Amino acid sequence: MTQPPPPPQQPPQGGGFGPPQDQPPQTPPPAAGPDLGKSPQPGYGYPQAPQTPPPAAPQNPPQPPAGYGYPQGAPAPQTPQTPPGYGYPGQQPGPYGQPQQAPYGQPGYGQPGYGQPGYGQQPGYGYPQQAMPHPPQAGQPGGGKKFNAQMLIIVAAVVAIALIIGGGVWYASSGKDEGKQNDTAGQSGGTGGTDDGNGGTASGKEKAPSDPSAKVLFQVPAPEVKNDSTVVVSGSWLTDKAYVKSGIARIVGYDRDKGGELWKIPLAGPVCQASRHVTDDNLTAVLYQPAMPTKADPSHGCSQIALIDLDAGKRLWTKTVKTGDQLINFDNITLSGKTVAVGSTSGGAAFDVSGKLLWSPKPADSCYDAGYGGGDKLVAVRKCGSYDQRQLHIQTIDPKSGKVISEYKMTEGIEYASIVSTNPLVVAADVGDSAGDGSGISDFFSIDGKTGKLRTRISAPGEQFAARCEGITRVEACNLLAVGNDRLYLPTEEHDGTGKYSQTNEIVAFDLATGKQTGQRADAGDGYTISPLRMDGGNLIAYKRPPYDKGGQIVSISGAGFKETTLLQNPATDAVRDVETSMSPEYSEFLYADGHLFMSKVYASKRSTVRDKEYLAVGFGTS
């Protein structure tokens, strides 16, 4: 196939941030974070690999503490306390909705996983206006420290005064898990299978091909955008027949091998958010605007809830919810079992896939469901109390009735929390704004979903780990992490490698029962950066972003032995690599299944020049 030409600048992507929080819950001190031998290089996301080697090696790079990445014995210091309720008033837009369950069985997220509210980009026509920072451009060394969370909050708060909604992005991946609902990147459910002892994929569905070499299957050109605007095109899914991607006010199914259009669903307005999860019969849900934005009215709110049949290529129904005479604009959408659930600052609502309303906000309630995490279970992030005495209730609920099964109350003052996984239940928060890197994560809370009791708390310092959660409005918007085997898998920040000019990182595992590191570590290799995408039974599926002279890889990491198997190896030609590196796990949607890898963008913008060409999505596949 003809190799695609290099794309121009990447469209603006959001950078995650976490609001300042109050003191942490009164639990035993968390286990200390890892120290993987090299101090991580500060950067917004991770630096893009240069297309040519740098002219000179850095002189005398700083030497970090030894032992980075191995279990530590000393507990991490307690987070400094801040005044209760300090945070971010009112509703926040969030441009980045992270993938969740895909019809082809992916842990959601996040995977992926994707952009989060930030600053630096002027709001554009046709886009739920939010300011966003620019990530490093492809082919250039990446740059700078992560944005200060407090500054991001201040800027985003100003934007939120005039605007209501945001878009979404996630990684989505694949693979139906026998009898269980499909899960997409970043949000893994359950404990998975067992290791085969040889580093293979016996406990998962993804098998190593005889030749992992991949070729470009097809590219989807970026849609035309007018008036220098930026439009949300969040949402992608992978079935056994189709690759499905949101465009501008439409959802399109493509032949996953040849790229031809199989079907198209027109919508009245742009997609705002899309569920990370898909039912066993390939149904999913999206939020979208009721009309196309105009210069006079750049946003119509995310009030339309739709159920999509990914096999038939049909919109089965569209619903709305009102408070009095006013339509509610929702911030997030998810799916668990046969229930579609949406949350907002006005409260939460849910529908059965038949279209029957299960519950809606009650005006008399002093608490409200800000959002839900889906997949194997349905978990609500319920906010109670006044703004200066806010308390979050993490509730596992019955998806059919809304009845509370268990509840964990977070310490007052923690304003925002993200659902990383619903089974086992894992929640992330930036306690006391201590992450300091805009990631939205300082700690993970492992909770017993049956009793609501805290199992353990895991400290994840922002300067050491690269996972990200938004949590402001989209409670499932986490990426660069996965949960399975009763473990939490996190990537470290980039740091110096052993080779000349090289940067690298690792994936480490935490036990969700003890909070301690297991001692397992998967090294990316010099010049590569490794990111968890999803679980595949007991194995971890990860993406390796390549150095300047190689193609990216999809690998399977065995759950017990942490042995690595290459499932897919992308071409190393300049043209292909330029397209590949224009998309990254932080800010794009990644899906992998059955020898197919799809990468897609979550924003469409006017192209910078007439000669350059951008792609909405690109697909790779092995023979």
PDB file of N, CA and C in Angstrom, residues 62-98:
ATOM      1  N   PRO A  62      21.786  14.373  35.279  1.00  0.00           N
ATOM      2  CA  PRO A  62      21.647  14.167  36.724  1.00  0.00           C
ATOM      3  C   PRO A  62      21.440  12.706  37.053  1.00  0.00           C
ATOM      4  N   GLN A  63      22.007  12.273  38.136  1.00  0.00           N
ATOM      5  CA  GLN A  63      21.863  10.886  38.568  1.00  0.00           C
ATOM      6  C   GLN A  63      20.757  10.792  39.603  1.00  0.00           C
ATOM      7  N   PRO A  64      19.692  10.040  39.301  1.00  0.00           N
ATOM      8  CA  PRO A  64      18.577   9.906  40.225  1.00  0.00           C
ATOM      9  C   PRO A  64      18.875   8.901  41.312  1.00  0.00           C
ATOM     10  N   PRO A  65      17.979   8.827  42.303  1.00  0.00           N
ATOM     11  CA  PRO A  65      18.150   7.821  43.356  1.00  0.00           C
ATOM     12  C   PRO A  65      18.118   6.424  42.767  1.00  0.00           C
ATOM     13  N   ALA A  66      18.833   5.523  43.368  1.00  0.00           N
ATOM     14  CA  ALA A  66      18.888   4.150  42.884  1.00  0.00           C
ATOM     15  C   ALA A  66      17.606   3.417  43.216  1.00  0.00           C
ATOM     16  N   GLY A  67      17.373   2.365  42.460  1.00  0.00           N
ATOM     17  CA  GLY A  67      16.257   1.481  42.802  1.00  0.00           C
ATOM     18  C   GLY A  67      14.933   1.904  42.257  1.00  0.00           C
ATOM     19  N   TYR A  68      14.908   2.863  41.328  1.00  0.00           N
ATOM     20  CA  TYR A  68      13.636   3.361  40.805  1.00  0.00           C
ATOM     21  C   TYR A  68      12.882   2.237  40.118  1.00  0.00           C
ATOM     22  N   GLY A  69      11.709   1.936  40.619  1.00  0.00           N
ATOM     23  CA  GLY A  69      10.890   0.908  39.994  1.00  0.00           C
ATOM     24  C   GLY A  69      10.765  -0.353  40.785  1.00  0.00           C
ATOM     25  N   TYR A  70      11.430  -0.451  41.928  1.00  0.00           N
ATOM     26  CA  TYR A  70      11.322  -1.644  42.748  1.00  0.00           C
ATOM     27  C   TYR A  70      10.599  -1.308  44.037  1.00  0.00           C
ATOM     28  N   PRO A  71      10.040  -2.334  44.687  1.00  0.00           N
ATOM     29  CA  PRO A  71       9.285  -2.073  45.907  1.00  0.00           C
ATOM     30  C   PRO A  71      10.148  -1.390  46.954  1.00  0.00           C
ATOM     31  N   GLN A  72       9.574  -0.424  47.616  1.00  0.00           N
ATOM     32  CA  GLN A  72      10.279   0.300  48.660  1.00  0.00           C
ATOM     33  C   GLN A  72       9.665  -0.029  50.006  1.00  0.00           C
ATOM     34  N   GLY A  73      10.463   0.059  51.015  1.00  0.00           N
ATOM     35  CA  GLY A  73       9.949  -0.268  52.334  1.00  0.00           C
ATOM     36  C   GLY A  73       9.395   0.917  53.072  1.00  0.00           C
ATOM     37  N   ALA A  74       9.956   2.088  52.836  1.00  0.00           N
ATOM     38  CA  ALA A  74       9.539   3.251  53.617  1.00  0.00           C
ATOM     39  C   ALA A  74       8.226   3.784  53.107  1.00  0.00           C
ATOM     40  N   PRO A  75       7.308   4.166  54.016  1.00  0.00           N
ATOM     41  CA  PRO A  75       6.033   4.741  53.584  1.00  0.00           C
ATOM     42  C   PRO A  75       6.227   6.136  53.032  1.00  0.00           C
ATOM     43  N   ALA A  76       5.329   6.505  52.120  1.00  0.00           N
ATOM     44  CA  ALA A  76       5.391   7.849  51.562  1.00  0.00           C
ATOM     45  C   ALA A  76       4.923   8.848  52.599  1.00  0.00           C
ATOM     46  N   PRO A  77       5.462  10.080  52.566  1.00  0.00           N
ATOM     47  CA  PRO A  77       5.039  11.092  53.522  1.00  0.00           C
ATOM     48  C   PRO A  77       3.583  11.443  53.328  1.00  0.00           C
ATOM     49  N   GLN A  78       2.957  11.900  54.393  1.00  0.00           N
ATOM     50  CA  GLN A  78       1.554  12.277  54.322  1.00  0.00           C
ATOM     51  C   GLN A  78       1.390  13.543  53.508  1.00  0.00           C
ATOM     52  N   THR A  79       0.293  13.596  52.774  1.00  0.00           N
ATOM     53  CA  THR A  79       0.005  14.749  51.943  1.00  0.00           C
ATOM     54  C   THR A  79      -0.300  15.962  52.810  1.00  0.00           C
ATOM     55  N   PRO A  80       0.280  17.143  52.493  1.00  0.00           N
ATOM     56  CA  PRO A  80      -0.040  18.328  53.272  1.00  0.00           C
ATOM     57  C   PRO A  80      -1.515  18.672  53.167  1.00  0.00           C
ATOM     58  N   GLN A  81      -2.046  19.219  54.228  1.00  0.00           N
ATOM     59  CA  GLN A  81      -3.472  19.535  54.269  1.00  0.00           C
ATOM     60  C   GLN A  81      -3.723  20.912  53.671  1.00  0.00           C
ATOM     61  N   THR A  82      -4.906  21.048  53.085  1.00  0.00           N
ATOM     62  CA  THR A  82      -5.314  22.325  52.533  1.00  0.00           C
ATOM     63  C   THR A  82      -6.702  22.631  53.061  1.00  0.00           C
ATOM     64  N   PRO A  83      -7.144  23.879  52.971  1.00  0.00           N
ATOM     65  CA  PRO A  83      -8.459  24.221  53.502  1.00  0.00           C
ATOM     66  C   PRO A  83      -9.542  23.396  52.843  1.00  0.00           C
ATOM     67  N   PRO A  84     -10.559  23.005  53.617  1.00  0.00           N
ATOM     68  CA  PRO A  84     -11.615  22.170  53.054  1.00  0.00           C
ATOM     69  C   PRO A  84     -12.311  22.873  51.900  1.00  0.00           C
ATOM     70  N   GLY A  85     -12.667  22.067  50.896  1.00  0.00           N
ATOM     71  CA  GLY A  85     -13.490  22.604  49.824  1.00  0.00           C
ATOM     72  C   GLY A  85     -12.737  23.385  48.779  1.00  0.00           C
ATOM     73  N   TYR A  86     -11.429  23.580  48.968  1.00  0.00           N
ATOM     74  CA  TYR A  86     -10.697  24.338  47.959  1.00  0.00           C
ATOM     75  C   TYR A  86     -10.667  23.565  46.677  1.00  0.00           C
ATOM     76  N   GLY A  87     -11.022  24.155  45.608  1.00  0.00           N
ATOM     77  CA  GLY A  87     -11.076  23.411  44.359  1.00  0.00           C
ATOM     78  C   GLY A  87     -11.584  24.254  43.236  1.00  0.00           C
ATOM     79  N   TYR A  88     -12.533  23.734  42.535  1.00  0.00           N
ATOM     80  CA  TYR A  88     -12.927  24.286  41.255  1.00  0.00           C
ATOM     81  C   TYR A  88     -14.429  24.403  41.234  1.00  0.00           C
ATOM     82  N   PRO A  89     -14.963  25.620  41.368  1.00  0.00           N
ATOM     83  CA  PRO A  89     -16.409  25.761  41.498  1.00  0.00           C
ATOM     84  C   PRO A  89     -17.154  25.431  40.221  1.00  0.00           C
ATOM     85  N   GLY A  90     -18.335  24.872  40.414  1.00  0.00           N
ATOM     86  CA  GLY A  90     -19.234  24.710  39.290  1.00  0.00           C
ATOM     87  C   GLY A  90     -18.863  23.618  38.318  1.00  0.00           C
ATOM     88  N   GLN A  91     -19.572  23.611  37.223  1.00  0.00           N
ATOM     89  CA  GLN A  91     -19.425  22.556  36.226  1.00  0.00           C
ATOM     90  C   GLN A  91     -18.228  22.833  35.335  1.00  0.00           C
ATOM     91  N   GLN A  92     -17.479  21.792  35.009  1.00  0.00           N
ATOM     92  CA  GLN A  92     -16.312  21.947  34.161  1.00  0.00           C
ATOM     93  C   GLN A  92     -16.502  21.223  32.846  1.00  0.00           C
ATOM     94  N   PRO A  93     -16.101  21.855  31.762  1.00  0.00           N
ATOM     95  CA  PRO A  93     -16.102  21.119  30.510  1.00  0.00           C
ATOM     96  C   PRO A  93     -14.924  20.181  30.461  1.00  0.00           C
ATOM     97  N   GLY A  94     -15.042  19.074  29.746  1.00  0.00           N
ATOM     98  CA  GLY A  94     -13.927  18.150  29.623  1.00  0.00           C
ATOM     99  C   GLY A  94     -13.865  17.594  28.226  1.00  0.00           C
ATOM    100  N   PRO A  95     -12.850  17.995  27.469  1.00  0.00           N
ATOM    101  CA  PRO A  95     -12.827  17.578  26.080  1.00  0.00           C
ATOM    102  C   PRO A  95     -12.454  16.149  25.854  1.00  0.00           C
ATOM    103  N   TYR A  96     -12.112  15.438  26.871  1.00  0.00           N
ATOM    104  CA  TYR A  96     -11.462  14.178  26.578  1.00  0.00           C
ATOM    105  C   TYR A  96     -12.184  13.019  27.219  1.00  0.00           C
ATOM    106  N   GLY A  97     -12.928  12.228  26.478  1.00  0.00           N
ATOM    107  CA  GLY A  97     -13.657  11.106  27.013  1.00  0.00           C
ATOM    108  C   GLY A  97     -12.943   9.851  26.691  1.00  0.00           C
ATOM    109  N   GLN A  98     -12.501   9.101  27.585  1.00  0.00           N
ATOM    110  CA  GLN A  98     -11.612   8.005  27.283  1.00  0.00           C
ATOM    111  C   GLN A  98     -12.244   6.672  26.967  1.00  0.00           C
TER     112      GLN A  98
END
